[in-house]
XYZ file of C-alpha atoms in Angstrom:
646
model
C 14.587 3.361 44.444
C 13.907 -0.103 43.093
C 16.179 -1.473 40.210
C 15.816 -3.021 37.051
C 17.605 -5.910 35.243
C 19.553 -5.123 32.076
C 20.130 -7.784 29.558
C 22.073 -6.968 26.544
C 23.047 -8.688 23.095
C 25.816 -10.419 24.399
C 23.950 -11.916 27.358
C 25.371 -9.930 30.372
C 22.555 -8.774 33.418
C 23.469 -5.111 34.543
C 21.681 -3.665 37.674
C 19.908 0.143 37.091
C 17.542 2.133 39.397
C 13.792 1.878 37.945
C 13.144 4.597 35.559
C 16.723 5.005 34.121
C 16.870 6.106 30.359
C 18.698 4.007 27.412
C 20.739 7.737 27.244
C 22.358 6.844 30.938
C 22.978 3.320 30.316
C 24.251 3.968 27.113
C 26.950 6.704 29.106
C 27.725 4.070 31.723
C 29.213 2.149 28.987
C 31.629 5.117 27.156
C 31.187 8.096 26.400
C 31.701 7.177 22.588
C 29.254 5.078 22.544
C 26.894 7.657 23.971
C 27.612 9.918 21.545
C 26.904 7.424 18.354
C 23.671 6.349 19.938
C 20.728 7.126 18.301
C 17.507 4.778 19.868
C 17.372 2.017 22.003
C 15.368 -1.557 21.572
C 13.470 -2.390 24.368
C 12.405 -6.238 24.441
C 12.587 -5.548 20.870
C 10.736 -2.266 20.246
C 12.479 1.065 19.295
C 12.314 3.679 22.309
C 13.911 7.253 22.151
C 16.555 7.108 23.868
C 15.287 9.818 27.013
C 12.352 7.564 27.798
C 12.347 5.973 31.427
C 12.633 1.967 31.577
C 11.014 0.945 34.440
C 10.713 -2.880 34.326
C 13.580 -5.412 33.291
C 14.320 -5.711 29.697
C 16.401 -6.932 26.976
C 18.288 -4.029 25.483
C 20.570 -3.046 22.545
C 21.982 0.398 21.970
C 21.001 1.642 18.152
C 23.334 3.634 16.182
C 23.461 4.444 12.672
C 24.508 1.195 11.358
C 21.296 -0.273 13.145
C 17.981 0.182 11.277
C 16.332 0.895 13.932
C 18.818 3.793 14.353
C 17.851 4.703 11.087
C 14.105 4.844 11.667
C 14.223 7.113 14.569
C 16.850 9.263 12.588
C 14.135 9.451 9.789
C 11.243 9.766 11.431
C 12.655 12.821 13.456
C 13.856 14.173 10.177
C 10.122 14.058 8.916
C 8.630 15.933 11.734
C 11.769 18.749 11.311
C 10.229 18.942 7.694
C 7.085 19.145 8.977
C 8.373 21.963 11.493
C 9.949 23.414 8.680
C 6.468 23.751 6.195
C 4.371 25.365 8.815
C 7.052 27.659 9.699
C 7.180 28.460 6.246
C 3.620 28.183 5.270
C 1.582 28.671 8.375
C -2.121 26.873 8.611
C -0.654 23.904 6.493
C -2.771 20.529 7.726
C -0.538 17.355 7.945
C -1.353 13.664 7.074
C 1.527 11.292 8.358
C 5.098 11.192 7.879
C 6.615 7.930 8.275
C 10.648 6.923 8.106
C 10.826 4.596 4.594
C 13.795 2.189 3.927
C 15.679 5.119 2.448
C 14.166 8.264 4.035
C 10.993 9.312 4.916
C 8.032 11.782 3.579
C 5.565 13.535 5.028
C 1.706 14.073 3.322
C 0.183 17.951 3.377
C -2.265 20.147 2.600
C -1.063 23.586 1.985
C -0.971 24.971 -1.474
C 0.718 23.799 -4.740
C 4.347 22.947 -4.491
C 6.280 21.618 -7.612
C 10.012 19.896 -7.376
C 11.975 23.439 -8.052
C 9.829 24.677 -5.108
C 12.059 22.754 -2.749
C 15.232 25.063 -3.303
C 13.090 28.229 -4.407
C 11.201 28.432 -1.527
C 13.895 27.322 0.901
C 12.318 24.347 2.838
C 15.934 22.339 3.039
C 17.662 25.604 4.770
C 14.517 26.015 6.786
C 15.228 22.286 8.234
C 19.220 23.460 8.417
C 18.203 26.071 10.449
C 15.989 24.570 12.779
C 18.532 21.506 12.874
C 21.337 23.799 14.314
C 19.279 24.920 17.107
C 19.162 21.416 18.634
C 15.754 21.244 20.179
C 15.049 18.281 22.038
C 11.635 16.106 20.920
C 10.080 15.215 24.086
C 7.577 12.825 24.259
C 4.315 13.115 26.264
C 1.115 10.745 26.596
C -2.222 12.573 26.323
C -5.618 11.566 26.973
C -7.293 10.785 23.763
C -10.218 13.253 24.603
C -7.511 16.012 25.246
C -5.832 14.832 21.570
C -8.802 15.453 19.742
C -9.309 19.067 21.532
C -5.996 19.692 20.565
C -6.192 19.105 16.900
C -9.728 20.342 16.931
C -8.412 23.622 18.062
C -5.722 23.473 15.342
C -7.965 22.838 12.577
C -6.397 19.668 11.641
C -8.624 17.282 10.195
C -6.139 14.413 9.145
C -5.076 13.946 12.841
C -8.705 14.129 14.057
C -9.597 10.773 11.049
C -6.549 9.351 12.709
C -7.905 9.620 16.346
C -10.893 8.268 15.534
C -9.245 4.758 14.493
C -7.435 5.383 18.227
C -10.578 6.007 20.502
C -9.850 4.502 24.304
C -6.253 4.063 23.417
C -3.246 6.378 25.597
C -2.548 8.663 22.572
C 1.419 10.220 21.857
C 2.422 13.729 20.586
C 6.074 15.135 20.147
C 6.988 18.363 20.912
C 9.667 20.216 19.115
C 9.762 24.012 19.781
C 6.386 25.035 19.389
C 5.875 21.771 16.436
C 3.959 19.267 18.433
C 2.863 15.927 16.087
C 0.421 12.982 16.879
C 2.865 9.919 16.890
C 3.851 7.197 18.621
C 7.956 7.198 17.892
C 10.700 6.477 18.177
C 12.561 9.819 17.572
C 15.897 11.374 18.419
C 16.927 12.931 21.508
C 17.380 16.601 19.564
C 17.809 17.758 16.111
C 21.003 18.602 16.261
C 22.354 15.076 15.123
C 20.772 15.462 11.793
C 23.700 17.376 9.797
C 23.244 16.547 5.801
C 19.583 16.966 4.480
C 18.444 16.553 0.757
C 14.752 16.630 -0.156
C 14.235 14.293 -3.313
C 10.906 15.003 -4.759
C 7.125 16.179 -4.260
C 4.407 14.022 -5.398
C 0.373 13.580 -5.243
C -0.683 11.014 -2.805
C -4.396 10.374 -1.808
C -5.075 10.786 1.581
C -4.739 6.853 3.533
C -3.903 5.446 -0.117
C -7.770 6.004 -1.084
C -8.955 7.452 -4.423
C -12.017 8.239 -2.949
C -9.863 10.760 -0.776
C -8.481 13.815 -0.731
C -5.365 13.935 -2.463
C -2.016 15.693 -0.479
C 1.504 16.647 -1.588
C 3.982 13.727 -0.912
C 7.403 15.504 -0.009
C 10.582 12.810 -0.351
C 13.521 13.393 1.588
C 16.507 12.201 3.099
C 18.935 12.925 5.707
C 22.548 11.350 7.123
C 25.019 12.035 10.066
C 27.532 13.891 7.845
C 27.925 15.000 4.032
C 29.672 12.639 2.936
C 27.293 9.866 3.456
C 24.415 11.893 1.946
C 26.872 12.580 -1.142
C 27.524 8.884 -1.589
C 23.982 8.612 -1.287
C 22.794 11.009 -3.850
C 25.533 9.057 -6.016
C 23.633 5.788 -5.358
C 20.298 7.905 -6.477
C 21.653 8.871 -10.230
C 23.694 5.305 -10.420
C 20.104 3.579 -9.612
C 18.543 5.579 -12.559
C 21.175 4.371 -14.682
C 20.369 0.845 -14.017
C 16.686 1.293 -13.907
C 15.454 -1.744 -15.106
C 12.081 -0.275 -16.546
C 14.750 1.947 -18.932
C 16.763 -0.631 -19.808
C 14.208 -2.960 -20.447
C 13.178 -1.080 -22.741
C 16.728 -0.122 -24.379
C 17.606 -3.739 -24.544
C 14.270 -4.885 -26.031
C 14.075 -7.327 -22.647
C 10.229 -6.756 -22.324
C 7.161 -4.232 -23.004
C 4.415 -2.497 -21.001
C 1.833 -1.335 -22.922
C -2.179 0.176 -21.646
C -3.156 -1.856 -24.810
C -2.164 -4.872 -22.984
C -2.707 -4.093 -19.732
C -1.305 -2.242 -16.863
C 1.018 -4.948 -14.464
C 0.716 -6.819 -18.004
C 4.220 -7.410 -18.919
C 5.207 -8.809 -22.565
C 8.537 -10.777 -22.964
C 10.249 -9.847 -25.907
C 12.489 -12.408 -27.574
C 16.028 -11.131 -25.886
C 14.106 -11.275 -22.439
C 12.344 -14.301 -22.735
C 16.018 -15.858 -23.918
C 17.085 -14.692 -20.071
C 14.134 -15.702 -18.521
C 14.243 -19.410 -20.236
C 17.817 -19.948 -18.897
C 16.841 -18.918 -15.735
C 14.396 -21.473 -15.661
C 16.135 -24.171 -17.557
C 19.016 -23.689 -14.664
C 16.677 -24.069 -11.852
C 14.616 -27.511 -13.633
C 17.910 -28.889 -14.084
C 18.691 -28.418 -10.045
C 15.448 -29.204 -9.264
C 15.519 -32.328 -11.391
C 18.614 -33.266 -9.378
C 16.880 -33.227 -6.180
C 13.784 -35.268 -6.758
C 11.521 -32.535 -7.635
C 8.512 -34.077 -9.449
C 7.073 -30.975 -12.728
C 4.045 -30.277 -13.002
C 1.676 -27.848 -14.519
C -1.946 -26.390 -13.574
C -4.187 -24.076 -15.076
C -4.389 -20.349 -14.781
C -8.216 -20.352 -13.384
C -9.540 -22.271 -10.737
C -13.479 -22.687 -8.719
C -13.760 -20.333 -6.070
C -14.005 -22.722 -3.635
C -10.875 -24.082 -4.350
C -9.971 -20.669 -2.467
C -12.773 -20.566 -0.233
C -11.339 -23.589 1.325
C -7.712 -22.266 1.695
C -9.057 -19.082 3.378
C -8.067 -16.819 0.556
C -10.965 -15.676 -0.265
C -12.994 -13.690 0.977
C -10.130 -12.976 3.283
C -7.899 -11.417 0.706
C -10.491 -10.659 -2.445
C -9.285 -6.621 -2.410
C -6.035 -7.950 -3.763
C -7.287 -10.794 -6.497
C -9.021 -10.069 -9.331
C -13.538 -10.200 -9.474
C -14.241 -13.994 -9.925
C -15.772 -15.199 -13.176
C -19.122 -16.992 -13.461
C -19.170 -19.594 -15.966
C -22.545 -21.609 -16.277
C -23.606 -22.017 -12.953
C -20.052 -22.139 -11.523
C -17.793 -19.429 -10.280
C -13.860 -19.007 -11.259
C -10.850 -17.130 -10.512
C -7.886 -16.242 -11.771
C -5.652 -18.222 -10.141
C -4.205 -15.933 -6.961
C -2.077 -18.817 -5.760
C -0.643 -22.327 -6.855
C -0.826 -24.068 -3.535
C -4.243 -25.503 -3.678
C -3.807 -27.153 -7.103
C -0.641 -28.843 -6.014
C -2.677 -29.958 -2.643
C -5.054 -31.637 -5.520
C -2.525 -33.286 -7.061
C -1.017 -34.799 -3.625
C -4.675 -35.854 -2.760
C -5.505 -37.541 -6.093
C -4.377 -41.216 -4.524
C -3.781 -42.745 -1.452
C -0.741 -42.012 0.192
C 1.910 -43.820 2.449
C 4.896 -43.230 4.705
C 7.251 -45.163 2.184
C 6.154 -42.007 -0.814
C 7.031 -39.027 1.006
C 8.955 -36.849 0.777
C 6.813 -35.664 -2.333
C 8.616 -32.598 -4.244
C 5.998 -31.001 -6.365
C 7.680 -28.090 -8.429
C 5.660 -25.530 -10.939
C 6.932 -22.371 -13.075
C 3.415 -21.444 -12.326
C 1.230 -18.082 -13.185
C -0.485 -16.128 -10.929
C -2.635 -13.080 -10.865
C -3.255 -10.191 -8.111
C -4.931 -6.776 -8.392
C -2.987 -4.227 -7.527
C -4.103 -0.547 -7.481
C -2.480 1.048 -10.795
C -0.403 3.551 -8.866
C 1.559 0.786 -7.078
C 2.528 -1.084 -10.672
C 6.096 -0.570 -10.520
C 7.722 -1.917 -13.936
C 8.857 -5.674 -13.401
C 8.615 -5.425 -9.375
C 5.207 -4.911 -9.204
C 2.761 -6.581 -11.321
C -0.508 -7.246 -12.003
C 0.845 -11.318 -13.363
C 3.650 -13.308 -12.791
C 5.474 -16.316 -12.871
C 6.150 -18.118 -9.587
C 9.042 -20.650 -9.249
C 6.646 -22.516 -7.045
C 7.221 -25.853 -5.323
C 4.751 -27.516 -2.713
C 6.993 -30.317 -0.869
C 4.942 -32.977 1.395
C 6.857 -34.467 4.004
C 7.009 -36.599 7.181
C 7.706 -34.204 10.387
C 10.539 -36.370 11.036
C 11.829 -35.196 7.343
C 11.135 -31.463 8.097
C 14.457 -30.269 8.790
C 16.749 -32.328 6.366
C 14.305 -30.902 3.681
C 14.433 -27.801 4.875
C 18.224 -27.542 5.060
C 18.175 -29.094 1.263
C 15.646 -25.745 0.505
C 18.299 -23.630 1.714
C 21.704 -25.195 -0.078
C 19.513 -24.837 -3.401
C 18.566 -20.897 -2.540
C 21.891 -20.519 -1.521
C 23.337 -21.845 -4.787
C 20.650 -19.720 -7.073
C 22.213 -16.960 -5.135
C 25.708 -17.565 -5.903
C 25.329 -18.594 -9.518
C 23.493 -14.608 -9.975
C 26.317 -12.818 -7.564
C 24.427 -12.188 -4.997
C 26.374 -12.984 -1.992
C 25.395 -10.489 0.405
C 22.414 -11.541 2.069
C 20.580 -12.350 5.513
C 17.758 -14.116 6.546
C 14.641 -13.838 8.691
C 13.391 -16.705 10.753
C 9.685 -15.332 11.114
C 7.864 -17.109 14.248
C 4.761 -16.851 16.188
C 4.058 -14.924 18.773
C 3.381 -16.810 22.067
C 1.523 -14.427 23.750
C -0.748 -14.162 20.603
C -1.558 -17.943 19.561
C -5.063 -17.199 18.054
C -3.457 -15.629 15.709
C -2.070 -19.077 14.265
C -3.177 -22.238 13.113
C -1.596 -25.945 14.417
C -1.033 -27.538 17.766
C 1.826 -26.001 20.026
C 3.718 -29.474 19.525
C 3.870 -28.780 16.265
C 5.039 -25.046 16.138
C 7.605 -25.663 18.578
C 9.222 -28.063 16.492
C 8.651 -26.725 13.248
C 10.592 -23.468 14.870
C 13.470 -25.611 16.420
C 14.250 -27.482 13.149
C 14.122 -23.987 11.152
C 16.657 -22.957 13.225
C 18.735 -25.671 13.366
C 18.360 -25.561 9.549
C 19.605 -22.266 9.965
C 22.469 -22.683 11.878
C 23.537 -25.795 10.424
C 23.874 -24.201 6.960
C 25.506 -21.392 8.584
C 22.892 -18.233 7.643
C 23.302 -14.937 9.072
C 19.836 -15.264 10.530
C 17.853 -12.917 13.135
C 14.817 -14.038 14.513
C 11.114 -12.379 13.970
C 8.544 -13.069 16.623
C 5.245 -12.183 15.596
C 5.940 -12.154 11.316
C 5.235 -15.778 10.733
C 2.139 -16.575 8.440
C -0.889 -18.153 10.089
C -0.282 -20.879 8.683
C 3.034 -21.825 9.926
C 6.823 -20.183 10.632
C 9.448 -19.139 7.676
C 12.560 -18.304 6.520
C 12.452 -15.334 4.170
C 15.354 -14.248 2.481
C 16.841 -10.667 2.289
C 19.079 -9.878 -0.828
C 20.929 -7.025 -1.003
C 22.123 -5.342 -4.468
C 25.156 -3.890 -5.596
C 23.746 -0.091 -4.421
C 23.127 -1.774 -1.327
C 19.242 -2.057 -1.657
C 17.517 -4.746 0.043
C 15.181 -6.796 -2.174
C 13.053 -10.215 -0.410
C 13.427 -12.677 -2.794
C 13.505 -16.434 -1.971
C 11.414 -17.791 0.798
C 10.296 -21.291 2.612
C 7.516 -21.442 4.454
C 6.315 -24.612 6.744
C 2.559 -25.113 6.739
C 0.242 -27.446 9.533
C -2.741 -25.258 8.353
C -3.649 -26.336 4.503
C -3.210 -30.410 4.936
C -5.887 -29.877 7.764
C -8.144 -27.544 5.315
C -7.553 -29.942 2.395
C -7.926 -33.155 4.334
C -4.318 -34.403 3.147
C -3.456 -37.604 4.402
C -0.579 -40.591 4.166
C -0.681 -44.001 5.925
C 2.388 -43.985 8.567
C 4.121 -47.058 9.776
C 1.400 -47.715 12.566
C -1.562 -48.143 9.769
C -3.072 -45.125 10.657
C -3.846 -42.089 8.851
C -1.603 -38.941 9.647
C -1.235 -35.090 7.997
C 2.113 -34.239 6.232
C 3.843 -31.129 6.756
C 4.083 -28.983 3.625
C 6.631 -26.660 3.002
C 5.715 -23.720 0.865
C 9.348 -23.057 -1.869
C 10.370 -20.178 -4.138
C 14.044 -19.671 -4.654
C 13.307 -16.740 -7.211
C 9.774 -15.725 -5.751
C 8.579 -13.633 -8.634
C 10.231 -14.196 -12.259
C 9.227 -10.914 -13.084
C 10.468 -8.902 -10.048
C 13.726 -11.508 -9.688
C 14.604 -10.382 -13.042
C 13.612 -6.703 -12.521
C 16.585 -7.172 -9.447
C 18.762 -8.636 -12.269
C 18.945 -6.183 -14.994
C 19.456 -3.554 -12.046
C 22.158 -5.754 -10.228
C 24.151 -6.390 -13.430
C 22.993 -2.733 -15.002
C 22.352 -5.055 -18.064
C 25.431 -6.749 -18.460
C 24.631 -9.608 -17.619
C 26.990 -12.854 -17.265
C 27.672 -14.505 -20.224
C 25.587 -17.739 -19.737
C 22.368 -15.525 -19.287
C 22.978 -13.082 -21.803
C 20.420 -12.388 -24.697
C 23.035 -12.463 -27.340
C 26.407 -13.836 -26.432
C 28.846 -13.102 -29.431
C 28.658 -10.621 -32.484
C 30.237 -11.313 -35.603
C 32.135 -8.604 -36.947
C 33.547 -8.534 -40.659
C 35.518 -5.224 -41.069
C 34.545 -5.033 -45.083
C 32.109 -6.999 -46.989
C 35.073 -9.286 -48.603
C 35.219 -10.975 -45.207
C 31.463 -11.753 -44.755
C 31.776 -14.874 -46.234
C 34.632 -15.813 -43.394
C 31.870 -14.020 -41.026
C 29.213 -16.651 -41.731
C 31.737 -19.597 -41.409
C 32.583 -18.138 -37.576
C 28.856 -17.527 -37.182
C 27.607 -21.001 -37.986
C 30.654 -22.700 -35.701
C 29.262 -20.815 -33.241
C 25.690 -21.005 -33.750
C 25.861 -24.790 -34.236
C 28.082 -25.334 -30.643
C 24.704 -23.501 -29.030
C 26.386 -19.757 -28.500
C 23.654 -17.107 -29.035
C 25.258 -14.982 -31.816
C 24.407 -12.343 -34.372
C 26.321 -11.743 -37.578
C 26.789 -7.970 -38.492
C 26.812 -7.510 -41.632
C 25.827 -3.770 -42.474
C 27.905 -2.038 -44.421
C 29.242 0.156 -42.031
C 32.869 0.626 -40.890
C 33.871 -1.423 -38.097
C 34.726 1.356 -35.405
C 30.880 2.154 -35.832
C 29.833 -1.346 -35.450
C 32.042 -2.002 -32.206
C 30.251 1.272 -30.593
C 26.746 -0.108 -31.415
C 27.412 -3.243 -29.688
C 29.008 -1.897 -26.711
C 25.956 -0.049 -26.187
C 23.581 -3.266 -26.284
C 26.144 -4.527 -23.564
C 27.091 -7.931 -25.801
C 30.053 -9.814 -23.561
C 31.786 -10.517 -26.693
C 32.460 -8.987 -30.319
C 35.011 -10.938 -32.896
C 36.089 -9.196 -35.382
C 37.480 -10.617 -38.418
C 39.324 -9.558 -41.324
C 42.431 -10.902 -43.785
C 44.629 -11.767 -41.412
C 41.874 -13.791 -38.981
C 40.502 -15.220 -42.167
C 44.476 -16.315 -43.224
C 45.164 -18.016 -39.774
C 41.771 -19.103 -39.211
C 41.531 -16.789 -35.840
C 39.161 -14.017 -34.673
C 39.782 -10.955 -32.867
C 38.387 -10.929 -29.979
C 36.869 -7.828 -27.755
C 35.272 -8.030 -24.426
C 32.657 -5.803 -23.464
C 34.385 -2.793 -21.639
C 37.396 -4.057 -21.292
C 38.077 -3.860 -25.041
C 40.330 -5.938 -27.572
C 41.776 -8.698 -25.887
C 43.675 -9.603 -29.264
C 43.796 -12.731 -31.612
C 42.592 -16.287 -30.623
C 41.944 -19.519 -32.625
C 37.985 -20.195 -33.361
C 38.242 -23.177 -30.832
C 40.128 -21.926 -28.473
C 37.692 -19.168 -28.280
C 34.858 -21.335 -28.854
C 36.285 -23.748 -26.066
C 36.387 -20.918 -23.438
C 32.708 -19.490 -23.898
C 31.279 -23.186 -23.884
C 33.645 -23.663 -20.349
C 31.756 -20.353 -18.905
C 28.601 -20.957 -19.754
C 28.535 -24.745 -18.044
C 29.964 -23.761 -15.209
C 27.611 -20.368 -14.831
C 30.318 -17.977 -13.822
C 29.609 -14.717 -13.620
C 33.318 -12.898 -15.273
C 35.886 -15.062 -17.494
């Protein structure tokens, strides 16, 4: 039989006969490893681990740890839900049931289920059940004619829409037992690895995201390897509603959402607007020390400002109806990259100006379909920390590796420190696709990665998820529950100084495009600071906090020793708040521990006698006496140098 070349992640060739699955290569190795395995990538693409190879490959065994492992463990767990429903309620009609980043669901028809349904009527020991009995999912190609006849016999009429958008293609199903499921994969070899199953919730969902359409029943679920990583799981669930940022927003008067506003609308109240101005006053000052030039452009802007960029039409389902104003027509502004190309193009331009840093807190507008507004991380306006930087290509990667030390230090300064990146590139095989010359793409892509590797990231490469415009680096952050959030991103762009006609004189007299690179350390004000309150469940460090000290007078004979604490601080810059209610003190320590304020001094005869306070720290309690500037001294030292505990 003819054999097949092997390569895996460490770069060793292995010889195995044609048709050999990523189950027997994965034994050849050990058996342990066999056992963990869960999928295999194939030149990149999750396979089930039983399907043949038959031409020579790059491949990596997936196991839990992998998410690619996870997919296929979650997308087998959706069609054992599935399995389970129509075992439970026969003639149920299915939609899809994708894997999600932490689970998967699956859309029906059958009749009304509510969330107590999922224990009454017994759909999670259903799944146990069938789990147990370890039935294999075997895969099988059909002709798309016999597809059709299959679901037309079934009575299925979500499959047959789905078909139809598949006509001349080889179609897939999965068998289970007697479940068999239109899908292309990957899925596990057998049930039997899926051991700890919660389902979360049950929720409408029109059919293909269309409120013209039918609407289903969304059932949420998860599933691990063993208990005890669904338990710590579940604990991650009711931790995450603690920190929700949408309830402490509103707890901590950060910011409002109100229909009379708006939906996506978000108001800043004063204590959130106090975070979101130091965040912005922190990244000016950075930006100020690395030659970035402010500027500011308007919120609407002629349509054929984005007619020219390609944005519209292209993208008009997700921007907002365009305005007509006297004969003209104007939008609200989706984007802030064409004004800044207006601003570059407003004079001549030579070799000797660039690199030109053009850097906007800029506001932008995109409709999005009221049942995807999410609080702060999805919103109908926000606040880009935008920058637009025009540069030589011999420039490209020393400002790109400048990009990244500045991300990099936004990222440490708001404790995030566990984080990887994506280096998104084109696809070869796919070049219309893309914009720009192949000279250019190819070394726009080498100095990312040398960028990259220069600066140290933990990087993986992307081929096929750059923009048409040009490859990236996108940033992946992930949270103290472990949650991944895609916040900062550079982008390199040959397409939009062609579009806009942007020029410079090099050193040979002629005219020549500059490369622009596309900046956002934060991305989204809005959604970085949705990540924040979540991250820091509110308690945030002390040189971003709302309010930074409370003054505490235990009886209303030391108020007037209150106010003299309260102005000192007031007048060195510390955000304070003087309590004087007349309430005993116990009471007015509890109430500020509850708005999360780092610091509470409380003072009484003997601080007003030595001229000290009594200091308490946010849940770590009294931290007894100090002088007023020695106290002082130590807030002022914390807040310059940003840490994030004292």
């Amino acid at each position: 039989m003819p054999s097949i070349k092997i390569t895996f992640p460490d770069g060793s060739v292995r010889q195995f006969e044609q048709g050999t699955t990523g189950q027997q290569i994965a034994e050849s190795i050990s058996k342990g490893l066999a056992k963990e395995a869960l999928a295999v990538e194939v030149n990149g693409e999750v396979w089930d681990l039983n399907r043949p190879i038959v031409f020579d490959a790059t491949l990596k065994i997936l196991k839990w740890i992998d998410d690619g492992g996870k997919h296929a463990f979650w997308h087998s767990s959706a069609h054992l839900m599935a399995k389970a429903v129509e075992a439970l309620f026969p003639g149920t009609k299915f939609g899809i049931g994708p894997p999600i980043e932490n689970g998967f669901y699956y859309d029906i028809a059958t009749e009304p289920l509510n969330p107590s349904d999922l224990e009454k009527i017994e759909i999670e020991a259903k799944m146990y059940e069938l789990a147990a009995g370890d039935m294999p999912y075997v895969r099988k190609e059909q002709r798309w004619d016999d597809a059709v006849t299959y679901f037309t016999q079934k009575g299925d009429p979500y499959k047959i829409e789905l078909l139809a958008d598949l006509k001349g293609q080889t179609i897939t199903f999965y068998h289970s037992g007697h479940f068999t499921d239109l899908c292309y994969g990957p899925h596990l070899s057998s049930t039997g690895k899926i051991k700890a199953i919660k389902l979360l919730s049950v929720a409408g969902a029109y059919w293909r995201g269309s409120e013209k359409n039918k609407m289903l029943q969304r059932i949420y679920g998860v599933t691990f390897p063993t208990k005890q990583e669904l338990d710590q799981h579940l604990f991650r669930l009711e931790e995450a509603k603690r920190r929700d940022h949408r309830k402490l927003g509103q707890e901590l008067e950060l910011f409002l959402l109100t229909p009379k506003v708006g939906g996506g609308l978000p108001l800043w109240l004063p204590k959130g607007t106090v975070i979101r101005e130091q965040l912005e006053t922190f990244l000016r000052e950075e930006q100020k020390k690395r030659g970035y030039l402010p500027v500011v452009t308007p919120h609407i802007g002629n349509l054929n400002l984005y007619r020219t960029s390609g944005h519209y039409p292209y993208y008009k389902d997700s921007q907002f109806a365009p305005v007509k104003v006297e004969e003209e027509e104007y939008l609200l502004k989706p984007m802030n990259c064409p004004h800044h190309f207006q601003i570059y193009a407003v004079k001549p331009r030579s070799y000797r100006d660039l690199p030109i840093r053009l850097a906007e807190f800029g506001t932008v507008y995109r409709y999005e379909q009221s049942g995807e507004l999410n609080g702060l991380v999805r919103v109908r306006a926000f606040t880009v920390d935008d920058s637009h930087m025009f540069v030589r290509q011999d420039q490209l990667k020393e400002e790109l590796i400048g990009v990244i030390d500045l991300i990099q230090l936004v990222f440490t300064k708001l404790g995030f420190s566990d984080f990887k990146t994506r280096l998104s590139f084109r696809d070869p095989m796919n070049k219309e696709k893309y914009g720009g010359e192949d000279n250019l793409w190819i070394q726009a892509e080498k100095d990312i990665k040398e960028a990259a590797d220069e600066t140290k990231l933990n990087y993986y490469v992307a081929i096929g998820e750059a923009a048409f415009y040009g490859p990236k680096i996108d940033f992946m952050v992930r949270d103290v529950l472990g949650r991944t959030w895609q916040l900062g991103t550079v982008q390199v762009d040959y397409v939009m100084p062609e579009r806009f006609n942007l020029e410079y004189v090099g050193t040979d007299g002629l005219k020549h495009r500059p490369v622009v690179i596309h900046r956002a350390p934060f991305g989204s004000l809005e959604r970085f600071i949705g990540v924040l309150i979540e991250h820091f469940a509110g308690e945030f460090p002390l040189w971003l906090a709302p309010i930074q000290a409370a003054v505490l007078p235990i009886t209303d004979q030391h108020l007037d020793y209150g106010r003299e604490v309260y102005h000192q601080l007031k007048s060195a810059g510390i955000r304070c708040e003087l309590d004087d209610r007349n309430e005993k003190v116990g009471y007015k320590i509890r109430d500020w521990e509850t708005k999360k304020v780092p610091y509470m001094l409380v003072v009484g005869e003997k601080e007003r006698a030595n001229g000290t306070v009594s200091v308490r720290q946010h849940k770590k309690g009294d931290l007894g006496g100090l002088s007023r500037e020695a106290f002082l001294q130590t807030m002022l030292d914390a807040i310059k140098q940003k840490t994030l505990t004292i």
